[in-house]
């Protein structure tokens, strides 16, 4: 018993150390963003919102944030619609090629962003989407779709199919059954997948380097040259905005997941 408790304590301690190591760069970047100085140095005696005021008063940074939000919203919408549809098809129906479809949905997660960006650039130019937010959003949805698919697939597997069968037996169509029975049950999982897809899109850089132009640069694309050449605390403030948005969305996803777990247990 003592050995078991010691083992659990050791695992917990190691987990805390690893988590702290992973989060420390983010915390340090946020700390730097409150400096009143011109250099990347953490504040000590005096904290300031100077660089956040700079961020929210410069059109270049605001345009980048706006473009990121627009691209993220489009990518999330595409990911939710396609990911939910594929999950329903794979879990609720039996057809030839379902395993192939499952593998095809998951494939983008295992392809480096550099390869995807290089492959998508000529394709987007050919179909006339290069330089528009839709090109970047469709590229980001390649990563958002599998996240939504995994969340919804798990929820569907945990859902009692007899409720759907009862609805069909009472005369509801397949569409009515999904809209009135299935969707309300899996809605938390859909929301979790949507938040994760938006986070991926909000923080993605590599494909944005290939598919964005100066007219629709996302915030990570705006941060990148400033990070390489100027090293201004304004970069830390911009990073702080994205980190805060990411933490809020992750917190919302964790809350919805815990609610769903309690309701299904």
PDB file of C-alpha atoms in Angstrom:
ATOM      1  CA  UNK A   1       0.000   0.000   0.000  1.00  0.00           C
ATOM      2  CA  UNK A   2       2.807   2.413   0.909  1.00  0.00           C
ATOM      3  CA  UNK A   3       4.612   1.573  -2.331  1.00  0.00           C
ATOM      4  CA  UNK A   4       1.426   2.198  -4.325  1.00  0.00           C
ATOM      5  CA  UNK A   5       0.924   5.612  -2.703  1.00  0.00           C
ATOM      6  CA  UNK A   6       4.567   6.512  -3.290  1.00  0.00           C
ATOM      7  CA  UNK A   7       4.228   5.529  -6.941  1.00  0.00           C
ATOM      8  CA  UNK A   8       1.138   7.703  -7.385  1.00  0.00           C
ATOM      9  CA  UNK A   9       2.871  10.613  -5.630  1.00  0.00           C
ATOM     10  CA  UNK A  10       5.937  10.228  -7.854  1.00  0.00           C
ATOM     11  CA  UNK A  11       3.831  10.129 -11.023  1.00  0.00           C
ATOM     12  CA  UNK A  12       1.921  13.218  -9.882  1.00  0.00           C
ATOM     13  CA  UNK A  13       5.141  15.077  -9.099  1.00  0.00           C
ATOM     14  CA  UNK A  14       6.669  14.203 -12.471  1.00  0.00           C
ATOM     15  CA  UNK A  15       3.464  15.292 -14.225  1.00  0.00           C
ATOM     16  CA  UNK A  16       3.510  18.655 -12.450  1.00  0.00           C
ATOM     17  CA  UNK A  17       7.185  19.202 -13.347  1.00  0.00           C
ATOM     18  CA  UNK A  18       6.595  18.308 -17.010  1.00  0.00           C
ATOM     19  CA  UNK A  19       3.499  20.519 -17.195  1.00  0.00           C
ATOM     20  CA  UNK A  20       5.353  23.415 -15.584  1.00  0.00           C
ATOM     21  CA  UNK A  21       8.185  22.985 -18.090  1.00  0.00           C
ATOM     22  CA  UNK A  22       5.747  23.066 -21.001  1.00  0.00           C
ATOM     23  CA  UNK A  23       3.856  26.098 -19.721  1.00  0.00           C
ATOM     24  CA  UNK A  24       6.855  28.140 -18.562  1.00  0.00           C
ATOM     25  CA  UNK A  25       7.635  29.651 -22.014  1.00  0.00           C
ATOM     26  CA  UNK A  26       4.026  30.836 -22.289  1.00  0.00           C
ATOM     27  CA  UNK A  27       4.076  32.307 -18.792  1.00  0.00           C
ATOM     28  CA  UNK A  28       7.415  33.973 -19.502  1.00  0.00           C
ATOM     29  CA  UNK A  29       6.099  35.519 -22.735  1.00  0.00           C
ATOM     30  CA  UNK A  30       3.089  36.902 -20.861  1.00  0.00           C
ATOM     31  CA  UNK A  31       5.380  38.258 -18.151  1.00  0.00           C
ATOM     32  CA  UNK A  32       7.529  40.073 -20.726  1.00  0.00           C
ATOM     33  CA  UNK A  33       4.458  41.596 -22.385  1.00  0.00           C
ATOM     34  CA  UNK A  34       3.911  43.787 -19.306  1.00  0.00           C
ATOM     35  CA  UNK A  35       7.331  45.407 -19.414  1.00  0.00           C
ATOM     36  CA  UNK A  36       7.548  49.205 -19.838  1.00  0.00           C
ATOM     37  CA  UNK A  37      10.972  48.878 -21.505  1.00  0.00           C
ATOM     38  CA  UNK A  38      11.914  48.763 -25.191  1.00  0.00           C
ATOM     39  CA  UNK A  39      13.633  45.393 -24.912  1.00  0.00           C
ATOM     40  CA  UNK A  40      12.469  41.855 -24.197  1.00  0.00           C
ATOM     41  CA  UNK A  41      13.035  41.974 -20.467  1.00  0.00           C
ATOM     42  CA  UNK A  42      10.540  40.989 -17.750  1.00  0.00           C
ATOM     43  CA  UNK A  43       9.168  43.837 -15.607  1.00  0.00           C
ATOM     44  CA  UNK A  44      10.293  44.060 -12.012  1.00  0.00           C
ATOM     45  CA  UNK A  45       9.401  47.179 -10.062  1.00  0.00           C
ATOM     46  CA  UNK A  46       6.981  48.571 -12.631  1.00  0.00           C
ATOM     47  CA  UNK A  47       4.408  46.786 -14.800  1.00  0.00           C
ATOM     48  CA  UNK A  48       2.820  48.456 -17.808  1.00  0.00           C
ATOM     49  CA  UNK A  49       0.107  47.914 -20.440  1.00  0.00           C
ATOM     50  CA  UNK A  50       2.106  49.992 -22.899  1.00  0.00           C
ATOM     51  CA  UNK A  51       2.582  47.256 -25.464  1.00  0.00           C
ATOM     52  CA  UNK A  52      -1.044  46.115 -25.319  1.00  0.00           C
ATOM     53  CA  UNK A  53      -2.069  49.719 -26.053  1.00  0.00           C
ATOM     54  CA  UNK A  54       0.346  49.680 -28.960  1.00  0.00           C
ATOM     55  CA  UNK A  55      -1.147  46.421 -30.222  1.00  0.00           C
ATOM     56  CA  UNK A  56      -4.746  47.651 -30.125  1.00  0.00           C
ATOM     57  CA  UNK A  57      -3.943  51.004 -31.759  1.00  0.00           C
ATOM     58  CA  UNK A  58      -1.906  49.788 -34.752  1.00  0.00           C
ATOM     59  CA  UNK A  59      -3.894  48.758 -37.818  1.00  0.00           C
ATOM     60  CA  UNK A  60      -1.355  46.159 -38.910  1.00  0.00           C
ATOM     61  CA  UNK A  61      -1.810  44.111 -35.750  1.00  0.00           C
ATOM     62  CA  UNK A  62      -5.562  44.621 -35.562  1.00  0.00           C
ATOM     63  CA  UNK A  63      -5.936  43.531 -39.187  1.00  0.00           C
ATOM     64  CA  UNK A  64      -3.913  40.418 -38.409  1.00  0.00           C
ATOM     65  CA  UNK A  65      -6.135  39.632 -35.436  1.00  0.00           C
ATOM     66  CA  UNK A  66      -9.280  40.244 -37.470  1.00  0.00           C
ATOM     67  CA  UNK A  67      -8.033  38.012 -40.290  1.00  0.00           C
ATOM     68  CA  UNK A  68      -7.180  35.264 -37.804  1.00  0.00           C
ATOM     69  CA  UNK A  69     -10.672  35.419 -36.321  1.00  0.00           C
ATOM     70  CA  UNK A  70     -12.329  35.349 -39.757  1.00  0.00           C
ATOM     71  CA  UNK A  71     -10.164  32.475 -40.971  1.00  0.00           C
ATOM     72  CA  UNK A  72     -10.700  30.607 -37.700  1.00  0.00           C
ATOM     73  CA  UNK A  73     -14.475  31.014 -37.917  1.00  0.00           C
ATOM     74  CA  UNK A  74     -14.597  29.722 -41.500  1.00  0.00           C
ATOM     75  CA  UNK A  75     -12.230  26.834 -40.753  1.00  0.00           C
ATOM     76  CA  UNK A  76     -14.248  25.896 -37.679  1.00  0.00           C
ATOM     77  CA  UNK A  77     -17.516  25.921 -39.615  1.00  0.00           C
ATOM     78  CA  UNK A  78     -16.090  23.682 -42.339  1.00  0.00           C
ATOM     79  CA  UNK A  79     -14.531  21.353 -39.758  1.00  0.00           C
ATOM     80  CA  UNK A  80     -17.747  21.031 -37.743  1.00  0.00           C
ATOM     81  CA  UNK A  81     -19.981  20.329 -40.734  1.00  0.00           C
ATOM     82  CA  UNK A  82     -17.621  17.862 -42.415  1.00  0.00           C
ATOM     83  CA  UNK A  83     -16.286  16.245 -39.236  1.00  0.00           C
ATOM     84  CA  UNK A  84     -19.744  15.676 -37.768  1.00  0.00           C
ATOM     85  CA  UNK A  85     -21.080  14.294 -41.053  1.00  0.00           C
ATOM     86  CA  UNK A  86     -18.192  11.846 -41.432  1.00  0.00           C
ATOM     87  CA  UNK A  87     -18.468  10.732 -37.793  1.00  0.00           C
ATOM     88  CA  UNK A  88     -22.192  10.001 -38.195  1.00  0.00           C
ATOM     89  CA  UNK A  89     -21.533   8.114 -41.418  1.00  0.00           C
ATOM     90  CA  UNK A  90     -18.729   5.990 -39.943  1.00  0.00           C
ATOM     91  CA  UNK A  91     -20.418   5.209 -36.606  1.00  0.00           C
ATOM     92  CA  UNK A  92     -24.093   4.872 -37.571  1.00  0.00           C
ATOM     93  CA  UNK A  93     -23.832   3.293 -41.026  1.00  0.00           C
ATOM     94  CA  UNK A  94     -22.054   0.264 -42.414  1.00  0.00           C
ATOM     95  CA  UNK A  95     -20.743   0.636 -45.937  1.00  0.00           C
ATOM     96  CA  UNK A  96     -17.810  -0.463 -48.015  1.00  0.00           C
ATOM     97  CA  UNK A  97     -14.909   1.932 -47.622  1.00  0.00           C
ATOM     98  CA  UNK A  98     -15.800   3.204 -44.135  1.00  0.00           C
ATOM     99  CA  UNK A  99     -12.345   2.303 -42.800  1.00  0.00           C
ATOM    100  CA  UNK A 100     -10.730   4.021 -45.766  1.00  0.00           C
ATOM    101  CA  UNK A 101     -12.811   7.126 -45.062  1.00  0.00           C
ATOM    102  CA  UNK A 102     -11.780   7.010 -41.403  1.00  0.00           C
ATOM    103  CA  UNK A 103      -8.116   6.841 -42.354  1.00  0.00           C
ATOM    104  CA  UNK A 104      -8.441   9.618 -44.931  1.00  0.00           C
ATOM    105  CA  UNK A 105      -9.937  11.963 -42.330  1.00  0.00           C
ATOM    106  CA  UNK A 106      -7.079  11.327 -39.906  1.00  0.00           C
ATOM    107  CA  UNK A 107      -4.299  11.506 -42.516  1.00  0.00           C
ATOM    108  CA  UNK A 108      -3.651  15.310 -42.389  1.00  0.00           C
ATOM    109  CA  UNK A 109      -2.625  15.034 -38.736  1.00  0.00           C
ATOM    110  CA  UNK A 110       0.371  12.923 -39.785  1.00  0.00           C
ATOM    111  CA  UNK A 111       1.573  15.081 -42.683  1.00  0.00           C
ATOM    112  CA  UNK A 112       4.017  17.920 -41.871  1.00  0.00           C
ATOM    113  CA  UNK A 113       2.586  21.405 -42.280  1.00  0.00           C
ATOM    114  CA  UNK A 114       5.409  22.290 -44.672  1.00  0.00           C
ATOM    115  CA  UNK A 115       4.387  19.507 -47.059  1.00  0.00           C
ATOM    116  CA  UNK A 116       0.718  20.471 -46.863  1.00  0.00           C
ATOM    117  CA  UNK A 117       1.525  24.117 -47.505  1.00  0.00           C
ATOM    118  CA  UNK A 118       3.681  23.314 -50.530  1.00  0.00           C
ATOM    119  CA  UNK A 119       0.989  21.021 -51.960  1.00  0.00           C
ATOM    120  CA  UNK A 120      -1.896  23.424 -51.342  1.00  0.00           C
ATOM    121  CA  UNK A 121      -0.215  26.531 -52.792  1.00  0.00           C
ATOM    122  CA  UNK A 122      -0.390  25.518 -56.494  1.00  0.00           C
ATOM    123  CA  UNK A 123      -3.840  24.002 -56.009  1.00  0.00           C
ATOM    124  CA  UNK A 124      -5.248  27.204 -54.482  1.00  0.00           C
ATOM    125  CA  UNK A 125      -3.691  29.263 -57.274  1.00  0.00           C
ATOM    126  CA  UNK A 126      -5.218  26.971 -59.888  1.00  0.00           C
ATOM    127  CA  UNK A 127      -8.754  27.207 -58.508  1.00  0.00           C
ATOM    128  CA  UNK A 128      -8.422  30.956 -57.906  1.00  0.00           C
ATOM    129  CA  UNK A 129      -8.632  30.993 -54.105  1.00  0.00           C
ATOM    130  CA  UNK A 130      -5.032  31.965 -53.341  1.00  0.00           C
ATOM    131  CA  UNK A 131      -4.904  35.291 -51.559  1.00  0.00           C
ATOM    132  CA  UNK A 132      -8.369  34.934 -50.011  1.00  0.00           C
ATOM    133  CA  UNK A 133      -9.281  33.977 -46.422  1.00  0.00           C
ATOM    134  CA  UNK A 134     -11.033  30.880 -47.780  1.00  0.00           C
ATOM    135  CA  UNK A 135      -7.737  29.397 -48.969  1.00  0.00           C
ATOM    136  CA  UNK A 136      -6.192  29.601 -45.496  1.00  0.00           C
ATOM    137  CA  UNK A 137      -9.424  28.500 -43.819  1.00  0.00           C
ATOM    138  CA  UNK A 138      -9.773  25.410 -46.003  1.00  0.00           C
ATOM    139  CA  UNK A 139      -6.153  24.527 -45.296  1.00  0.00           C
ATOM    140  CA  UNK A 140      -6.677  24.916 -41.545  1.00  0.00           C
ATOM    141  CA  UNK A 141      -9.819  22.789 -41.709  1.00  0.00           C
ATOM    142  CA  UNK A 142      -7.653  19.836 -42.751  1.00  0.00           C
ATOM    143  CA  UNK A 143      -6.469  19.780 -39.128  1.00  0.00           C
ATOM    144  CA  UNK A 144      -9.727  20.873 -37.543  1.00  0.00           C
ATOM    145  CA  UNK A 145     -11.822  18.223 -39.268  1.00  0.00           C
ATOM    146  CA  UNK A 146     -10.092  15.213 -37.608  1.00  0.00           C
ATOM    147  CA  UNK A 147     -10.393  16.856 -34.179  1.00  0.00           C
ATOM    148  CA  UNK A 148     -14.135  17.346 -34.610  1.00  0.00           C
ATOM    149  CA  UNK A 149     -14.428  13.843 -36.047  1.00  0.00           C
ATOM    150  CA  UNK A 150     -12.695  12.244 -33.042  1.00  0.00           C
ATOM    151  CA  UNK A 151     -14.813  14.157 -30.516  1.00  0.00           C
ATOM    152  CA  UNK A 152     -18.119  13.424 -32.254  1.00  0.00           C
ATOM    153  CA  UNK A 153     -17.238   9.803 -32.992  1.00  0.00           C
ATOM    154  CA  UNK A 154     -16.557   9.158 -29.307  1.00  0.00           C
ATOM    155  CA  UNK A 155     -19.836  10.830 -28.316  1.00  0.00           C
ATOM    156  CA  UNK A 156     -21.815   8.803 -30.858  1.00  0.00           C
ATOM    157  CA  UNK A 157     -20.246   5.563 -29.661  1.00  0.00           C
ATOM    158  CA  UNK A 158     -21.314   6.418 -26.093  1.00  0.00           C
ATOM    159  CA  UNK A 159     -24.863   7.353 -27.150  1.00  0.00           C
ATOM    160  CA  UNK A 160     -27.649   4.804 -26.888  1.00  0.00           C
ATOM    161  CA  UNK A 161     -28.706   4.074 -30.455  1.00  0.00           C
ATOM    162  CA  UNK A 162     -32.090   2.812 -29.253  1.00  0.00           C
ATOM    163  CA  UNK A 163     -33.274   6.413 -28.751  1.00  0.00           C
ATOM    164  CA  UNK A 164     -32.646   7.124 -32.409  1.00  0.00           C
ATOM    165  CA  UNK A 165     -34.333   3.886 -33.420  1.00  0.00           C
ATOM    166  CA  UNK A 166     -37.358   4.784 -31.283  1.00  0.00           C
ATOM    167  CA  UNK A 167     -37.616   8.149 -33.008  1.00  0.00           C
ATOM    168  CA  UNK A 168     -37.479   6.504 -36.416  1.00  0.00           C
ATOM    169  CA  UNK A 169     -40.094   4.004 -35.305  1.00  0.00           C
ATOM    170  CA  UNK A 170     -42.409   6.867 -34.366  1.00  0.00           C
ATOM    171  CA  UNK A 171     -42.220   8.252 -37.875  1.00  0.00           C
ATOM    172  CA  UNK A 172     -39.320  10.719 -37.728  1.00  0.00           C
ATOM    173  CA  UNK A 173     -37.131  10.983 -40.791  1.00  0.00           C
ATOM    174  CA  UNK A 174     -33.374  10.505 -40.634  1.00  0.00           C
ATOM    175  CA  UNK A 175     -32.861  14.263 -40.698  1.00  0.00           C
ATOM    176  CA  UNK A 176     -35.444  14.896 -37.974  1.00  0.00           C
ATOM    177  CA  UNK A 177     -33.948  12.157 -35.815  1.00  0.00           C
ATOM    178  CA  UNK A 178     -30.493  13.680 -36.088  1.00  0.00           C
ATOM    179  CA  UNK A 179     -31.703  17.243 -35.479  1.00  0.00           C
ATOM    180  CA  UNK A 180     -34.093  16.518 -32.607  1.00  0.00           C
ATOM    181  CA  UNK A 181     -32.514  13.486 -30.897  1.00  0.00           C
ATOM    182  CA  UNK A 182     -28.876  12.915 -31.814  1.00  0.00           C
ATOM    183  CA  UNK A 183     -27.581  16.473 -32.126  1.00  0.00           C
ATOM    184  CA  UNK A 184     -28.760  17.692 -28.674  1.00  0.00           C
ATOM    185  CA  UNK A 185     -27.002  14.714 -27.100  1.00  0.00           C
ATOM    186  CA  UNK A 186     -23.687  15.142 -28.909  1.00  0.00           C
ATOM    187  CA  UNK A 187     -23.759  18.972 -28.866  1.00  0.00           C
ATOM    188  CA  UNK A 188     -21.101  19.263 -26.103  1.00  0.00           C
ATOM    189  CA  UNK A 189     -18.754  17.039 -28.107  1.00  0.00           C
ATOM    190  CA  UNK A 190     -19.383  19.103 -31.240  1.00  0.00           C
ATOM    191  CA  UNK A 191     -18.625  22.279 -29.253  1.00  0.00           C
ATOM    192  CA  UNK A 192     -15.386  20.790 -27.896  1.00  0.00           C
ATOM    193  CA  UNK A 193     -14.294  19.816 -31.392  1.00  0.00           C
ATOM    194  CA  UNK A 194     -15.178  23.282 -32.686  1.00  0.00           C
ATOM    195  CA  UNK A 195     -13.104  24.983 -29.972  1.00  0.00           C
ATOM    196  CA  UNK A 196     -10.115  22.765 -30.696  1.00  0.00           C
ATOM    197  CA  UNK A 197     -10.414  23.450 -34.434  1.00  0.00           C
ATOM    198  CA  UNK A 198     -10.527  27.199 -33.768  1.00  0.00           C
ATOM    199  CA  UNK A 199      -7.458  27.013 -31.511  1.00  0.00           C
ATOM    200  CA  UNK A 200      -5.503  25.150 -34.194  1.00  0.00           C
ATOM    201  CA  UNK A 201      -6.455  27.750 -36.793  1.00  0.00           C
ATOM    202  CA  UNK A 202      -5.742  30.718 -34.521  1.00  0.00           C
ATOM    203  CA  UNK A 203      -2.181  29.605 -33.778  1.00  0.00           C
ATOM    204  CA  UNK A 204      -1.157  28.071 -37.123  1.00  0.00           C
ATOM    205  CA  UNK A 205       1.787  29.681 -38.950  1.00  0.00           C
ATOM    206  CA  UNK A 206       3.437  27.398 -41.503  1.00  0.00           C
ATOM    207  CA  UNK A 207       0.544  27.055 -43.953  1.00  0.00           C
ATOM    208  CA  UNK A 208      -0.217  30.754 -43.501  1.00  0.00           C
ATOM    209  CA  UNK A 209       3.285  31.504 -44.790  1.00  0.00           C
ATOM    210  CA  UNK A 210       2.378  29.764 -48.056  1.00  0.00           C
ATOM    211  CA  UNK A 211      -1.247  30.822 -48.471  1.00  0.00           C
ATOM    212  CA  UNK A 212      -1.525  34.324 -46.973  1.00  0.00           C
ATOM    213  CA  UNK A 213      -0.796  37.545 -48.820  1.00  0.00           C
ATOM    214  CA  UNK A 214      -0.195  41.036 -47.455  1.00  0.00           C
ATOM    215  CA  UNK A 215      -3.945  41.671 -47.753  1.00  0.00           C
ATOM    216  CA  UNK A 216      -5.009  38.810 -45.503  1.00  0.00           C
ATOM    217  CA  UNK A 217      -2.080  38.050 -43.184  1.00  0.00           C
ATOM    218  CA  UNK A 218      -3.150  36.258 -40.027  1.00  0.00           C
ATOM    219  CA  UNK A 219      -1.770  37.286 -36.653  1.00  0.00           C
ATOM    220  CA  UNK A 220       0.924  34.552 -36.493  1.00  0.00           C
ATOM    221  CA  UNK A 221       2.067  35.664 -39.968  1.00  0.00           C
ATOM    222  CA  UNK A 222       2.321  39.277 -38.721  1.00  0.00           C
ATOM    223  CA  UNK A 223       4.202  38.181 -35.600  1.00  0.00           C
ATOM    224  CA  UNK A 224       6.757  36.109 -37.492  1.00  0.00           C
ATOM    225  CA  UNK A 225       8.883  38.839 -39.213  1.00  0.00           C
ATOM    226  CA  UNK A 226       8.720  41.049 -36.115  1.00  0.00           C
ATOM    227  CA  UNK A 227       9.955  38.159 -34.005  1.00  0.00           C
ATOM    228  CA  UNK A 228      12.852  37.525 -36.385  1.00  0.00           C
ATOM    229  CA  UNK A 229      14.051  41.082 -36.919  1.00  0.00           C
ATOM    230  CA  UNK A 230      12.858  43.518 -34.228  1.00  0.00           C
ATOM    231  CA  UNK A 231      12.403  41.563 -30.970  1.00  0.00           C
ATOM    232  CA  UNK A 232      10.037  44.197 -29.620  1.00  0.00           C
ATOM    233  CA  UNK A 233       7.882  43.531 -26.547  1.00  0.00           C
ATOM    234  CA  UNK A 234       4.987  44.272 -28.906  1.00  0.00           C
ATOM    235  CA  UNK A 235       5.490  40.713 -30.162  1.00  0.00           C
ATOM    236  CA  UNK A 236       5.055  39.445 -26.611  1.00  0.00           C
ATOM    237  CA  UNK A 237       1.821  41.446 -26.281  1.00  0.00           C
ATOM    238  CA  UNK A 238       0.508  39.967 -29.535  1.00  0.00           C
ATOM    239  CA  UNK A 239       1.460  36.508 -28.298  1.00  0.00           C
ATOM    240  CA  UNK A 240      -0.281  37.281 -25.028  1.00  0.00           C
ATOM    241  CA  UNK A 241      -3.531  37.986 -26.874  1.00  0.00           C
ATOM    242  CA  UNK A 242      -3.416  34.627 -28.668  1.00  0.00           C
ATOM    243  CA  UNK A 243      -2.338  32.765 -25.520  1.00  0.00           C
ATOM    244  CA  UNK A 244      -5.221  34.290 -23.546  1.00  0.00           C
ATOM    245  CA  UNK A 245      -7.710  33.364 -26.270  1.00  0.00           C
ATOM    246  CA  UNK A 246      -6.278  29.829 -26.397  1.00  0.00           C
ATOM    247  CA  UNK A 247      -6.516  29.379 -22.611  1.00  0.00           C
ATOM    248  CA  UNK A 248     -10.113  30.620 -22.579  1.00  0.00           C
ATOM    249  CA  UNK A 249     -11.105  28.212 -25.353  1.00  0.00           C
ATOM    250  CA  UNK A 250      -9.263  25.315 -23.718  1.00  0.00           C
ATOM    251  CA  UNK A 251     -10.993  26.105 -20.434  1.00  0.00           C
ATOM    252  CA  UNK A 252     -14.355  26.153 -22.203  1.00  0.00           C
ATOM    253  CA  UNK A 253     -13.597  22.851 -23.915  1.00  0.00           C
ATOM    254  CA  UNK A 254     -12.543  21.242 -20.624  1.00  0.00           C
ATOM    255  CA  UNK A 255     -15.709  22.523 -18.932  1.00  0.00           C
ATOM    256  CA  UNK A 256     -17.974  21.171 -21.665  1.00  0.00           C
ATOM    257  CA  UNK A 257     -16.129  17.850 -21.673  1.00  0.00           C
ATOM    258  CA  UNK A 258     -16.526  17.490 -17.904  1.00  0.00           C
ATOM    259  CA  UNK A 259     -20.241  18.328 -18.172  1.00  0.00           C
ATOM    260  CA  UNK A 260     -20.682  15.756 -20.910  1.00  0.00           C
ATOM    261  CA  UNK A 261     -18.770  13.112 -18.931  1.00  0.00           C
ATOM    262  CA  UNK A 262     -20.953  13.694 -15.844  1.00  0.00           C
ATOM    263  CA  UNK A 263     -24.157  13.556 -17.888  1.00  0.00           C
ATOM    264  CA  UNK A 264     -23.223  10.286 -19.599  1.00  0.00           C
ATOM    265  CA  UNK A 265     -21.782   8.530 -16.535  1.00  0.00           C
TER     266      UNK A 265
END
